[in-house]
């Protein structure tokens, strides 16, 4: 192989659809060769009355077999196959034309085979070289042999055929390049989709792992935080027990402050763990028939000392109500929280009114106060975790900002809601609305 032929073969190989398949035959190569050879031979035996030259027919058969073998053995000698196959097609076309009587055979069209082959598998230069070879293969017998087998009019046929082959070749090449471009684009998109879905799967895996870690943390924290706190409260209570002996007033004050803070810490730990658990698992409800009036009275009793300390009137007015199928401790938790807030955010001398009534097929538990109220702009944020209103911040009213978030989780778990009506400076009304069983 000369340097320029090797170069051409190399370029040709590079121009094939996929560089990574250099040692593989182009797509459909074997099918193309089989169809081309069988069709060409089939045409030879058309009943046109032409006397076939069987010596040349046998030579063409051998050439066809060689072409097929070269296609099948592509990977053993890719460079030879790359240029050898189209050249073989040209030789086959020339031989078959010869076998069927030369220019008059009408077999000149067979020269389209190598052009189509190259248009599908190679670049523009390679196509030009083959068109040149094809033109030469037609022109040589015209020039060297001449009439009557190759009459002068054959020149026109050769030029027409070469022109049609060039146009067809170019069009096929464009179409196949476009289809390759689209396939590559599609492949790229598929690859990127595959990458994204792999990333999502990995992220999902990680989220599941985080979820598992969180569950583990909640379990550990429940134990590790609560146990020392319980012990702390127990010892503080024992220390404050008069049976343990007299305490100096200062020491008693210190111990009471420590006890209050231990209680606050226990409540905060409890709130945090409640929400952490609610995030990973739906709230498990132990439903039983619950008397909402009883709940209101209990919440009022819990809040009474704080209300009395601020001279707040705490009033309960519950209509007789059918029992609600609910988790009593959880509903009590909501009521306690709403009443504690009402007392906390109502200045001295104000009033808090607790009512329970039926409204259609719901039971409504209402806590209304004459307190600070909530600015309209803040009302939509009240149920967000750790949100504390300007009223709480400006007046340094203690709290965690978790009470309403927890209340909402409990209400929703019961299929209910918490509603709010409030005017800044005039007071607030919170309603727990629960479906009646
Ligand atoms: P915390 O009371 O611990 O701050 P909550 O979640 O119970 O947390 O309440 C969030 C915020 O909602 C409070 O900080 C306060 O600004 C506002 N809020 C709740 N209840 C009332 C109320 N009855 N009156 C005025 N503001 C309230």
GROMACS .gro file of C-alpha atoms and ligand atoms in nm:
model
  464
    1UNK     CA    1   0.000   0.000   0.000
    2UNK     CA    2   0.148   0.337  -0.095
    3UNK     CA    3   0.177   0.620   0.156
    4UNK     CA    4  -0.114   0.811   0.004
    5UNK     CA    5  -0.338   0.502  -0.012
    6UNK     CA    6  -0.255   0.417   0.350
    7UNK     CA    7  -0.330   0.775   0.444
    8UNK     CA    8  -0.661   0.761   0.259
    9UNK     CA    9  -0.749   0.430   0.424
   10UNK     CA   10  -0.661   0.576   0.763
   11UNK     CA   11  -0.875   0.883   0.704
   12UNK     CA   12  -1.154   0.665   0.573
   13UNK     CA   13  -1.137   0.445   0.880
   14UNK     CA   14  -1.149   0.754   1.102
   15UNK     CA   15  -1.449   0.891   0.916
   16UNK     CA   16  -1.658   0.584   0.974
   17UNK     CA   17  -1.953   0.640   1.208
   18UNK     CA   18  -1.787   0.526   1.525
   19UNK     CA   19  -1.413   0.555   1.582
   20UNK     CA   20  -1.433   0.297   1.855
   21UNK     CA   21  -1.552   0.035   1.607
   22UNK     CA   22  -1.256   0.073   1.366
   23UNK     CA   23  -1.196  -0.300   1.365
   24UNK     CA   24  -1.565  -0.378   1.323
   25UNK     CA   25  -1.741  -0.371   0.983
   26UNK     CA   26  -1.975  -0.074   0.935
   27UNK     CA   27  -2.333  -0.134   1.035
   28UNK     CA   28  -2.529  -0.358   0.791
   29UNK     CA   29  -2.208  -0.423   0.588
   30UNK     CA   30  -2.271  -0.794   0.548
   31UNK     CA   31  -2.638  -0.743   0.462
   32UNK     CA   32  -2.544  -0.473   0.208
   33UNK     CA   33  -2.291  -0.699   0.034
   34UNK     CA   34  -2.526  -0.996   0.027
   35UNK     CA   35  -2.814  -0.793  -0.116
   36UNK     CA   36  -2.586  -0.616  -0.367
   37UNK     CA   37  -2.430  -0.937  -0.497
   38UNK     CA   38  -2.755  -1.134  -0.516
   39UNK     CA   39  -2.939  -0.845  -0.688
   40UNK     CA   40  -2.660  -0.793  -0.940
   41UNK     CA   41  -2.657  -1.162  -1.025
   42UNK     CA   42  -3.033  -1.182  -1.040
   43UNK     CA   43  -3.033  -0.901  -1.297
   44UNK     CA   44  -2.785  -1.095  -1.512
   45UNK     CA   45  -3.040  -1.371  -1.561
   46UNK     CA   46  -3.326  -1.146  -1.669
   47UNK     CA   47  -3.482  -1.288  -1.989
   48UNK     CA   48  -3.340  -1.017  -2.214
   49UNK     CA   49  -3.195  -1.255  -2.475
   50UNK     CA   50  -2.838  -1.134  -2.417
   51UNK     CA   51  -2.570  -1.399  -2.463
   52UNK     CA   52  -2.381  -1.423  -2.130
   53UNK     CA   53  -2.005  -1.463  -2.119
   54UNK     CA   54  -1.985  -1.744  -1.863
   55UNK     CA   55  -1.611  -1.718  -1.816
   56UNK     CA   56  -1.657  -1.360  -1.696
   57UNK     CA   57  -1.969  -1.460  -1.496
   58UNK     CA   58  -1.760  -1.718  -1.305
   59UNK     CA   59  -1.486  -1.461  -1.246
   60UNK     CA   60  -1.751  -1.221  -1.110
   61UNK     CA   61  -1.881  -1.500  -0.884
   62UNK     CA   62  -1.530  -1.549  -0.742
   63UNK     CA   63  -1.500  -1.174  -0.691
   64UNK     CA   64  -1.837  -1.165  -0.514
   65UNK     CA   65  -1.727  -1.445  -0.283
   66UNK     CA   66  -1.407  -1.252  -0.210
   67UNK     CA   67  -1.612  -0.939  -0.137
   68UNK     CA   68  -1.835  -1.127   0.103
   69UNK     CA   69  -1.532  -1.288   0.271
   70UNK     CA   70  -1.363  -0.949   0.305
   71UNK     CA   71  -1.675  -0.807   0.468
   72UNK     CA   72  -1.703  -1.102   0.706
   73UNK     CA   73  -1.332  -1.091   0.792
   74UNK     CA   74  -1.329  -0.711   0.831
   75UNK     CA   75  -1.182  -0.717   1.179
   76UNK     CA   76  -0.879  -0.924   1.062
   77UNK     CA   77  -0.774  -0.662   0.803
   78UNK     CA   78  -0.981  -0.347   0.849
   79UNK     CA   79  -0.761  -0.125   0.633
   80UNK     CA   80  -0.763  -0.361   0.334
   81UNK     CA   81  -1.138  -0.414   0.374
   82UNK     CA   82  -1.206  -0.041   0.399
   83UNK     CA   83  -1.075   0.043   0.054
   84UNK     CA   84  -1.082  -0.309  -0.095
   85UNK     CA   85  -1.459  -0.350  -0.070
   86UNK     CA   86  -1.563  -0.041  -0.272
   87UNK     CA   87  -1.289  -0.112  -0.528
   88UNK     CA   88  -1.419  -0.472  -0.541
   89UNK     CA   89  -1.769  -0.338  -0.615
   90UNK     CA   90  -1.631  -0.134  -0.905
   91UNK     CA   91  -1.451  -0.440  -1.042
   92UNK     CA   92  -1.767  -0.649  -0.996
   93UNK     CA   93  -1.980  -0.392  -1.178
   94UNK     CA   94  -1.726  -0.381  -1.465
   95UNK     CA   95  -1.715  -0.761  -1.487
   96UNK     CA   96  -2.092  -0.808  -1.481
   97UNK     CA   97  -2.133  -0.544  -1.749
   98UNK     CA   98  -1.872  -0.725  -1.952
   99UNK     CA   99  -2.047  -1.060  -1.896
  100UNK     CA  100  -2.378  -0.916  -2.019
  101UNK     CA  101  -2.248  -0.762  -2.338
  102UNK     CA  102  -2.069  -0.435  -2.252
  103UNK     CA  103  -2.218  -0.085  -2.276
  104UNK     CA  104  -2.539  -0.219  -2.434
  105UNK     CA  105  -2.602  -0.443  -2.129
  106UNK     CA  106  -2.757  -0.156  -1.935
  107UNK     CA  107  -2.561  -0.277  -1.631
  108UNK     CA  108  -2.378   0.054  -1.596
  109UNK     CA  109  -2.614   0.126  -1.303
  110UNK     CA  110  -2.426  -0.134  -1.098
  111UNK     CA  111  -2.157   0.128  -1.056
  112UNK     CA  112  -2.391   0.292  -0.809
  113UNK     CA  113  -2.317   0.013  -0.559
  114UNK     CA  114  -1.970   0.130  -0.449
  115UNK     CA  115  -2.088   0.490  -0.450
  116UNK     CA  116  -2.378   0.406  -0.217
  117UNK     CA  117  -2.146   0.198  -0.001
  118UNK     CA  118  -1.899   0.481   0.038
  119UNK     CA  119  -2.168   0.743   0.080
  120UNK     CA  120  -2.292   0.545   0.377
  121UNK     CA  121  -1.958   0.465   0.532
  122UNK     CA  122  -1.697   0.726   0.438
  123UNK     CA  123  -1.626   1.097   0.391
  124UNK     CA  124  -1.651   1.332   0.090
  125UNK     CA  125  -1.294   1.280  -0.031
  126UNK     CA  126  -1.325   0.906  -0.033
  127UNK     CA  127  -1.648   0.939  -0.227
  128UNK     CA  128  -1.475   1.166  -0.483
  129UNK     CA  129  -1.192   0.913  -0.527
  130UNK     CA  130  -1.439   0.632  -0.588
  131UNK     CA  131  -1.643   0.845  -0.832
  132UNK     CA  132  -1.320   0.907  -1.020
  133UNK     CA  133  -1.240   0.535  -1.018
  134UNK     CA  134  -1.593   0.459  -1.135
  135UNK     CA  135  -1.571   0.714  -1.420
  136UNK     CA  136  -1.236   0.565  -1.521
  137UNK     CA  137  -1.374   0.209  -1.507
  138UNK     CA  138  -1.642   0.311  -1.756
  139UNK     CA  139  -1.421   0.528  -1.972
  140UNK     CA  140  -1.134   0.278  -2.010
  141UNK     CA  141  -1.326   0.013  -2.212
  142UNK     CA  142  -1.478   0.295  -2.419
  143UNK     CA  143  -1.134   0.429  -2.502
  144UNK     CA  144  -0.941   0.102  -2.522
  145UNK     CA  145  -1.194  -0.143  -2.670
  146UNK     CA  146  -1.430   0.087  -2.857
  147UNK     CA  147  -1.727  -0.018  -3.075
  148UNK     CA  148  -1.931  -0.212  -3.138
  149UNK     CA  149  -1.940  -0.333  -2.770
  150UNK     CA  150  -1.856   0.018  -2.648
  151UNK     CA  151  -1.998   0.267  -2.904
  152UNK     CA  152  -1.913   0.636  -2.890
  153UNK     CA  153  -2.262   0.711  -2.746
  154UNK     CA  154  -2.146   0.521  -2.437
  155UNK     CA  155  -1.959   0.836  -2.330
  156UNK     CA  156  -2.288   1.010  -2.269
  157UNK     CA  157  -2.411   0.713  -2.065
  158UNK     CA  158  -2.088   0.716  -1.861
  159UNK     CA  159  -2.113   1.091  -1.789
  160UNK     CA  160  -2.487   1.068  -1.700
  161UNK     CA  161  -2.427   0.770  -1.474
  162UNK     CA  162  -2.129   0.932  -1.299
  163UNK     CA  163  -2.326   1.256  -1.247
  164UNK     CA  164  -2.631   1.073  -1.109
  165UNK     CA  165  -2.399   0.866  -0.888
  166UNK     CA  166  -2.230   1.182  -0.758
  167UNK     CA  167  -2.564   1.351  -0.676
  168UNK     CA  168  -2.708   1.036  -0.520
  169UNK     CA  169  -2.386   0.973  -0.326
  170UNK     CA  170  -2.377   1.326  -0.188
  171UNK     CA  171  -2.743   1.315  -0.086
  172UNK     CA  172  -2.710   0.976   0.078
  173UNK     CA  173  -2.398   1.099   0.254
  174UNK     CA  174  -2.577   1.405   0.387
  175UNK     CA  175  -2.875   1.205   0.502
  176UNK     CA  176  -2.659   0.944   0.669
  177UNK     CA  177  -2.444   1.215   0.835
  178UNK     CA  178  -2.762   1.381   0.963
  179UNK     CA  179  -2.897   1.052   1.091
  180UNK     CA  180  -2.561   0.981   1.261
  181UNK     CA  181  -2.567   1.328   1.416
  182UNK     CA  182  -2.918   1.269   1.549
  183UNK     CA  183  -2.829   0.925   1.677
  184UNK     CA  184  -2.526   1.074   1.856
  185UNK     CA  185  -2.743   1.350   2.000
  186UNK     CA  186  -2.999   1.097   2.115
  187UNK     CA  187  -2.723   0.884   2.262
  188UNK     CA  188  -2.584   1.189   2.442
  189UNK     CA  189  -2.927   1.269   2.583
  190UNK     CA  190  -2.980   0.907   2.685
  191UNK     CA  191  -2.636   0.907   2.849
  192UNK     CA  192  -2.707   1.224   3.038
  193UNK     CA  193  -3.048   1.089   3.145
  194UNK     CA  194  -2.878   0.772   3.262
  195UNK     CA  195  -2.623   0.982   3.451
  196UNK     CA  196  -2.896   1.193   3.612
  197UNK     CA  197  -3.098   0.888   3.709
  198UNK     CA  198  -2.784   0.729   3.858
  199UNK     CA  199  -2.722   1.050   4.055
  200UNK     CA  200  -3.083   1.051   4.174
  201UNK     CA  201  -3.055   0.688   4.279
  202UNK     CA  202  -2.736   0.769   4.473
  203UNK     CA  203  -2.902   1.071   4.637
  204UNK     CA  204  -3.205   0.863   4.722
  205UNK     CA  205  -2.977   0.604   4.876
  206UNK     CA  206  -2.810   0.877   5.078
  207UNK     CA  207  -3.144   1.019   5.192
  208UNK     CA  208  -3.253   0.674   5.306
  209UNK     CA  209  -2.926   0.643   5.495
  210UNK     CA  210  -2.978   0.986   5.656
  211UNK     CA  211  -3.330   0.886   5.747
  212UNK     CA  212  -3.196   0.572   5.912
  213UNK     CA  213  -2.932   0.777   6.098
  214UNK     CA  214  -3.199   1.018   6.212
  215UNK     CA  215  -3.412   0.734   6.346
  216UNK     CA  216  -3.106   0.607   6.527
  217UNK     CA  217  -3.036   0.954   6.665
  218UNK     CA  218  -3.392   0.996   6.787
  219UNK     CA  219  -3.377   0.661   6.963
  220UNK     CA  220  -3.037   0.736   7.121
  221UNK     CA  221  -3.128   1.096   7.208
  222UNK     CA  222  -3.456   0.988   7.368
  223UNK     CA  223  -3.264   0.769   7.603
  224UNK     CA  224  -2.944   0.967   7.650
  225UNK     CA  225  -3.113   1.306   7.706
  226UNK     CA  226  -3.414   1.196   7.901
  227UNK     CA  227  -3.242   0.965   8.146
  228UNK     CA  228  -3.006   1.224   8.301
  229UNK     CA  229  -3.283   1.487   8.297
  230UNK     CA  230  -3.519   1.257   8.485
  231UNK     CA  231  -3.247   1.186   8.738
  232UNK     CA  232  -3.169   1.560   8.770
  233UNK     CA  233  -3.535   1.648   8.833
  234UNK     CA  234  -3.569   1.362   9.081
  235UNK     CA  235  -3.270   1.472   9.287
  236UNK     CA  236  -3.380   1.837   9.277
  237UNK     CA  237  -3.722   1.737   9.404
  238UNK     CA  238  -3.566   1.531   9.682
  239UNK     CA  239  -3.338   1.820   9.778
  240UNK     CA  240  -3.641   2.051   9.800
  241UNK     CA  241  -3.838   1.803  10.009
  242UNK     CA  242  -3.878   1.952  10.364
  243UNK     CA  243  -3.842   1.597  10.500
  244UNK     CA  244  -3.478   1.611  10.391
  245UNK     CA  245  -3.410   1.888  10.638
  246UNK     CA  246  -3.425   2.270  10.638
  247UNK     CA  247  -3.277   2.476  10.350
  248UNK     CA  248  -3.149   2.830  10.367
  249UNK     CA  249  -3.381   3.066  10.166
  250UNK     CA  250  -3.101   3.140   9.916
  251UNK     CA  251  -3.028   2.773   9.859
  252UNK     CA  252  -3.399   2.697   9.818
  253UNK     CA  253  -3.427   2.976   9.557
  254UNK     CA  254  -3.128   2.838   9.370
  255UNK     CA  255  -3.267   2.486   9.372
  256UNK     CA  256  -3.609   2.607   9.252
  257UNK     CA  257  -3.446   2.796   8.962
  258UNK     CA  258  -3.250   2.481   8.874
  259UNK     CA  259  -3.571   2.277   8.889
  260UNK     CA  260  -3.758   2.523   8.663
  261UNK     CA  261  -3.480   2.511   8.407
  262UNK     CA  262  -3.458   2.132   8.423
  263UNK     CA  263  -3.834   2.125   8.351
  264UNK     CA  264  -3.793   2.366   8.059
  265UNK     CA  265  -3.509   2.158   7.921
  266UNK     CA  266  -3.715   1.840   7.954
  267UNK     CA  267  -4.006   2.006   7.771
  268UNK     CA  268  -3.775   2.126   7.492
  269UNK     CA  269  -3.616   1.781   7.450
  270UNK     CA  270  -3.963   1.633   7.440
  271UNK     CA  271  -4.076   1.880   7.169
  272UNK     CA  272  -3.767   1.820   6.955
  273UNK     CA  273  -3.801   1.445   6.976
  274UNK     CA  274  -4.173   1.464   6.896
  275UNK     CA  275  -4.105   1.653   6.572
  276UNK     CA  276  -3.806   1.438   6.475
  277UNK     CA  277  -4.020   1.127   6.516
  278UNK     CA  278  -4.315   1.282   6.333
  279UNK     CA  279  -4.085   1.351   6.036
  280UNK     CA  280  -3.990   0.989   5.990
  281UNK     CA  281  -4.311   0.813   6.093
  282UNK     CA  282  -4.677   0.910   6.087
  283UNK     CA  283  -4.802   0.989   6.436
  284UNK     CA  284  -4.936   0.670   6.595
  285UNK     CA  285  -5.276   0.756   6.747
  286UNK     CA  286  -5.442   0.555   7.020
  287UNK     CA  287  -5.799   0.666   6.962
  288UNK     CA  288  -6.068   0.645   7.227
  289UNK     CA  289  -6.391   0.836   7.291
  290UNK     CA  290  -6.282   1.171   7.431
  291UNK     CA  291  -6.491   1.432   7.612
  292UNK     CA  292  -6.364   1.770   7.490
  293UNK     CA  293  -6.522   1.952   7.786
  294UNK     CA  294  -6.308   1.740   8.019
  295UNK     CA  295  -6.001   1.827   7.813
  296UNK     CA  296  -6.076   2.201   7.842
  297UNK     CA  297  -6.121   2.179   8.218
  298UNK     CA  298  -5.795   1.991   8.256
  299UNK     CA  299  -5.604   2.242   8.040
  300UNK     CA  300  -5.758   2.529   8.238
  301UNK     CA  301  -5.648   2.372   8.567
  302UNK     CA  302  -5.293   2.331   8.438
  303UNK     CA  303  -5.278   2.696   8.330
  304UNK     CA  304  -5.458   2.839   8.634
  305UNK     CA  305  -5.150   2.908   8.849
  306UNK     CA  306  -4.982   3.103   8.566
  307UNK     CA  307  -5.310   3.288   8.492
  308UNK     CA  308  -5.365   3.376   8.858
  309UNK     CA  309  -5.008   3.502   8.884
  310UNK     CA  310  -5.095   3.755   8.610
  311UNK     CA  311  -5.443   3.823   8.734
  312UNK     CA  312  -5.593   3.680   8.417
  313UNK     CA  313  -5.952   3.558   8.423
  314UNK     CA  314  -5.965   3.200   8.295
  315UNK     CA  315  -6.315   3.095   8.198
  316UNK     CA  316  -6.441   2.759   8.060
  317UNK     CA  317  -6.775   2.729   7.879
  318UNK     CA  318  -6.822   2.393   7.710
  319UNK     CA  319  -7.151   2.297   7.536
  320UNK     CA  320  -7.257   1.937   7.581
  321UNK     CA  321  -7.085   1.760   7.292
  322UNK     CA  322  -7.081   1.409   7.153
  323UNK     CA  323  -6.754   1.235   7.228
  324UNK     CA  324  -6.478   1.260   6.973
  325UNK     CA  325  -6.275   0.954   6.874
  326UNK     CA  326  -5.926   1.084   6.944
  327UNK     CA  327  -5.593   1.027   7.115
  328UNK     CA  328  -5.665   1.192   7.452
  329UNK     CA  329  -5.306   1.276   7.562
  330UNK     CA  330  -5.234   1.427   7.221
  331UNK     CA  331  -5.551   1.642   7.213
  332UNK     CA  332  -5.474   1.749   7.570
  333UNK     CA  333  -5.127   1.845   7.454
  334UNK     CA  334  -5.277   2.078   7.190
  335UNK     CA  335  -5.521   2.229   7.440
  336UNK     CA  336  -5.244   2.279   7.698
  337UNK     CA  337  -5.029   2.451   7.439
  338UNK     CA  338  -5.304   2.685   7.315
  339UNK     CA  339  -5.409   2.780   7.667
  340UNK     CA  340  -5.049   2.827   7.785
  341UNK     CA  341  -4.986   3.057   7.484
  342UNK     CA  342  -5.304   3.253   7.553
  343UNK     CA  343  -5.193   3.313   7.912
  344UNK     CA  344  -4.833   3.387   7.805
  345UNK     CA  345  -4.931   3.643   7.543
  346UNK     CA  346  -5.204   3.816   7.747
  347UNK     CA  347  -5.093   4.106   7.967
  348UNK     CA  348  -5.187   4.127   8.334
  349UNK     CA  349  -5.557   4.172   8.404
  350UNK     CA  350  -5.674   4.028   8.069
  351UNK     CA  351  -5.898   3.730   8.011
  352UNK     CA  352  -5.884   3.391   7.841
  353UNK     CA  353  -6.200   3.205   7.746
  354UNK     CA  354  -6.211   2.835   7.660
  355UNK     CA  355  -6.516   2.699   7.478
  356UNK     CA  356  -6.617   2.377   7.308
  357UNK     CA  357  -6.907   2.351   7.063
  358UNK     CA  358  -7.040   2.153   6.775
  359UNK     CA  359  -7.022   2.299   6.425
  360UNK     CA  360  -7.188   2.070   6.170
  361UNK     CA  361  -7.000   1.741   6.166
  362UNK     CA  362  -6.703   1.886   6.354
  363UNK     CA  363  -6.624   1.960   6.716
  364UNK     CA  364  -6.457   2.297   6.779
  365UNK     CA  365  -6.233   2.363   7.077
  366UNK     CA  366  -6.168   2.737   7.102
  367UNK     CA  367  -5.918   2.940   7.306
  368UNK     CA  368  -5.979   3.316   7.289
  369UNK     CA  369  -5.767   3.576   7.466
  370UNK     CA  370  -5.761   3.953   7.500
  371UNK     CA  371  -5.385   3.957   7.462
  372UNK     CA  372  -5.118   4.104   7.235
  373UNK     CA  373  -5.259   3.965   6.911
  374UNK     CA  374  -5.051   3.874   6.608
  375UNK     CA  375  -4.966   4.108   6.316
  376UNK     CA  376  -5.135   3.990   5.992
  377UNK     CA  377  -4.801   3.955   5.811
  378UNK     CA  378  -4.681   3.701   6.067
  379UNK     CA  379  -4.994   3.489   6.083
  380UNK     CA  380  -4.901   3.258   5.794
  381UNK     CA  381  -4.567   3.176   5.956
  382UNK     CA  382  -4.691   3.088   6.305
  383UNK     CA  383  -4.697   2.715   6.242
  384UNK     CA  384  -4.340   2.701   6.107
  385UNK     CA  385  -4.089   2.538   6.337
  386UNK     CA  386  -3.891   2.772   6.563
  387UNK     CA  387  -4.093   3.073   6.443
  388UNK     CA  388  -4.141   3.327   6.720
  389UNK     CA  389  -4.348   3.639   6.660
  390UNK     CA  390  -4.231   3.995   6.717
  391UNK     CA  391  -4.463   4.006   7.022
  392UNK     CA  392  -4.260   3.722   7.182
  393UNK     CA  393  -3.922   3.865   7.083
  394UNK     CA  394  -3.989   4.229   7.176
  395UNK     CA  395  -4.134   4.144   7.518
  396UNK     CA  396  -3.881   3.863   7.580
  397UNK     CA  397  -4.159   3.611   7.642
  398UNK     CA  398  -3.988   3.271   7.676
  399UNK     CA  399  -4.064   2.985   7.437
  400UNK     CA  400  -3.917   2.759   7.171
  401UNK     CA  401  -4.135   2.832   6.870
  402UNK     CA  402  -4.227   2.463   6.845
  403UNK     CA  403  -4.563   2.449   7.026
  404UNK     CA  404  -4.788   2.543   6.734
  405UNK     CA  405  -4.593   2.326   6.487
  406UNK     CA  406  -4.651   2.027   6.716
  407UNK     CA  407  -5.017   2.118   6.765
  408UNK     CA  408  -5.065   2.128   6.389
  409UNK     CA  409  -4.906   1.783   6.342
  410UNK     CA  410  -5.146   1.642   6.604
  411UNK     CA  411  -5.452   1.815   6.453
  412UNK     CA  412  -5.370   1.690   6.103
  413UNK     CA  413  -5.307   1.335   6.228
  414UNK     CA  414  -5.668   1.342   6.356
  415UNK     CA  415  -5.793   1.470   6.020
  416UNK     CA  416  -5.851   1.812   6.175
  417UNK     CA  417  -5.710   2.165   6.149
  418UNK     CA  418  -5.609   2.460   6.362
  419UNK     CA  419  -5.764   2.794   6.268
  420UNK     CA  420  -5.658   3.137   6.381
  421UNK     CA  421  -5.822   3.478   6.403
  422UNK     CA  422  -5.618   3.759   6.547
  423UNK     CA  423  -5.586   4.137   6.551
  424UNK     CA  424  -5.261   4.291   6.669
  425UNK     CA  425  -5.321   4.461   7.005
  426UNK     CA  426  -5.674   4.321   7.046
  427UNK     CA  427  -5.628   3.948   7.108
  428UNK     CA  428  -5.630   3.611   6.937
  429UNK     CA  429  -5.861   3.315   6.892
  430UNK     CA  430  -5.718   2.971   6.811
  431UNK     CA  431  -5.955   2.688   6.715
  432UNK     CA  432  -5.886   2.317   6.707
  433UNK     CA  433  -6.140   2.168   6.465
  434UNK     CA  434  -6.182   1.790   6.484
  435UNK     CA  435  -6.415   1.567   6.281
  436UNK     CA  436  -6.687   1.405   6.492
  437UNK     CA  437  -6.665   1.025   6.491
  438LIG     P1  438  -4.373   2.973   7.150
  438LIG     O1  439  -4.500   3.005   7.218
  438LIG     O2  440  -4.289   2.879   7.223
  438LIG     O3  441  -4.299   3.092   7.100
  438LIG     P2  442  -4.550   2.862   6.954
  438LIG     O4  443  -4.522   2.777   6.835
  438LIG     O5  444  -4.648   2.810   7.051
  438LIG     O6  445  -4.411   2.892   7.017
  438LIG     O7  446  -4.601   3.002   6.902
  438LIG     C1  447  -4.532   3.067   6.799
  438LIG     C2  448  -4.554   3.215   6.803
  438LIG     O8  449  -4.692   3.242   6.778
  438LIG     C3  450  -4.527   3.277   6.934
  438LIG     O9  451  -4.389   3.307   6.951
  438LIG     C4  452  -4.610   3.403   6.929
  438LIG    O10  453  -4.544   3.503   6.855
  438LIG     C5  454  -4.731   3.359   6.848
  438LIG     N1  455  -4.847   3.322   6.933
  438LIG     C6  456  -4.890   3.200   6.964
  438LIG     N2  457  -5.001   3.206   7.040
  438LIG     C7  458  -5.028   3.336   7.058
  438LIG     C8  459  -5.131   3.408   7.126
  438LIG     N3  460  -5.229   3.346   7.190
  438LIG     N4  461  -5.125   3.542   7.121
  438LIG     C9  462  -5.030   3.606   7.055
  438LIG     N5  463  -4.929   3.545   6.989
  438LIG    C10  464  -4.929   3.411   6.989
   0.00000   0.00000   0.00000
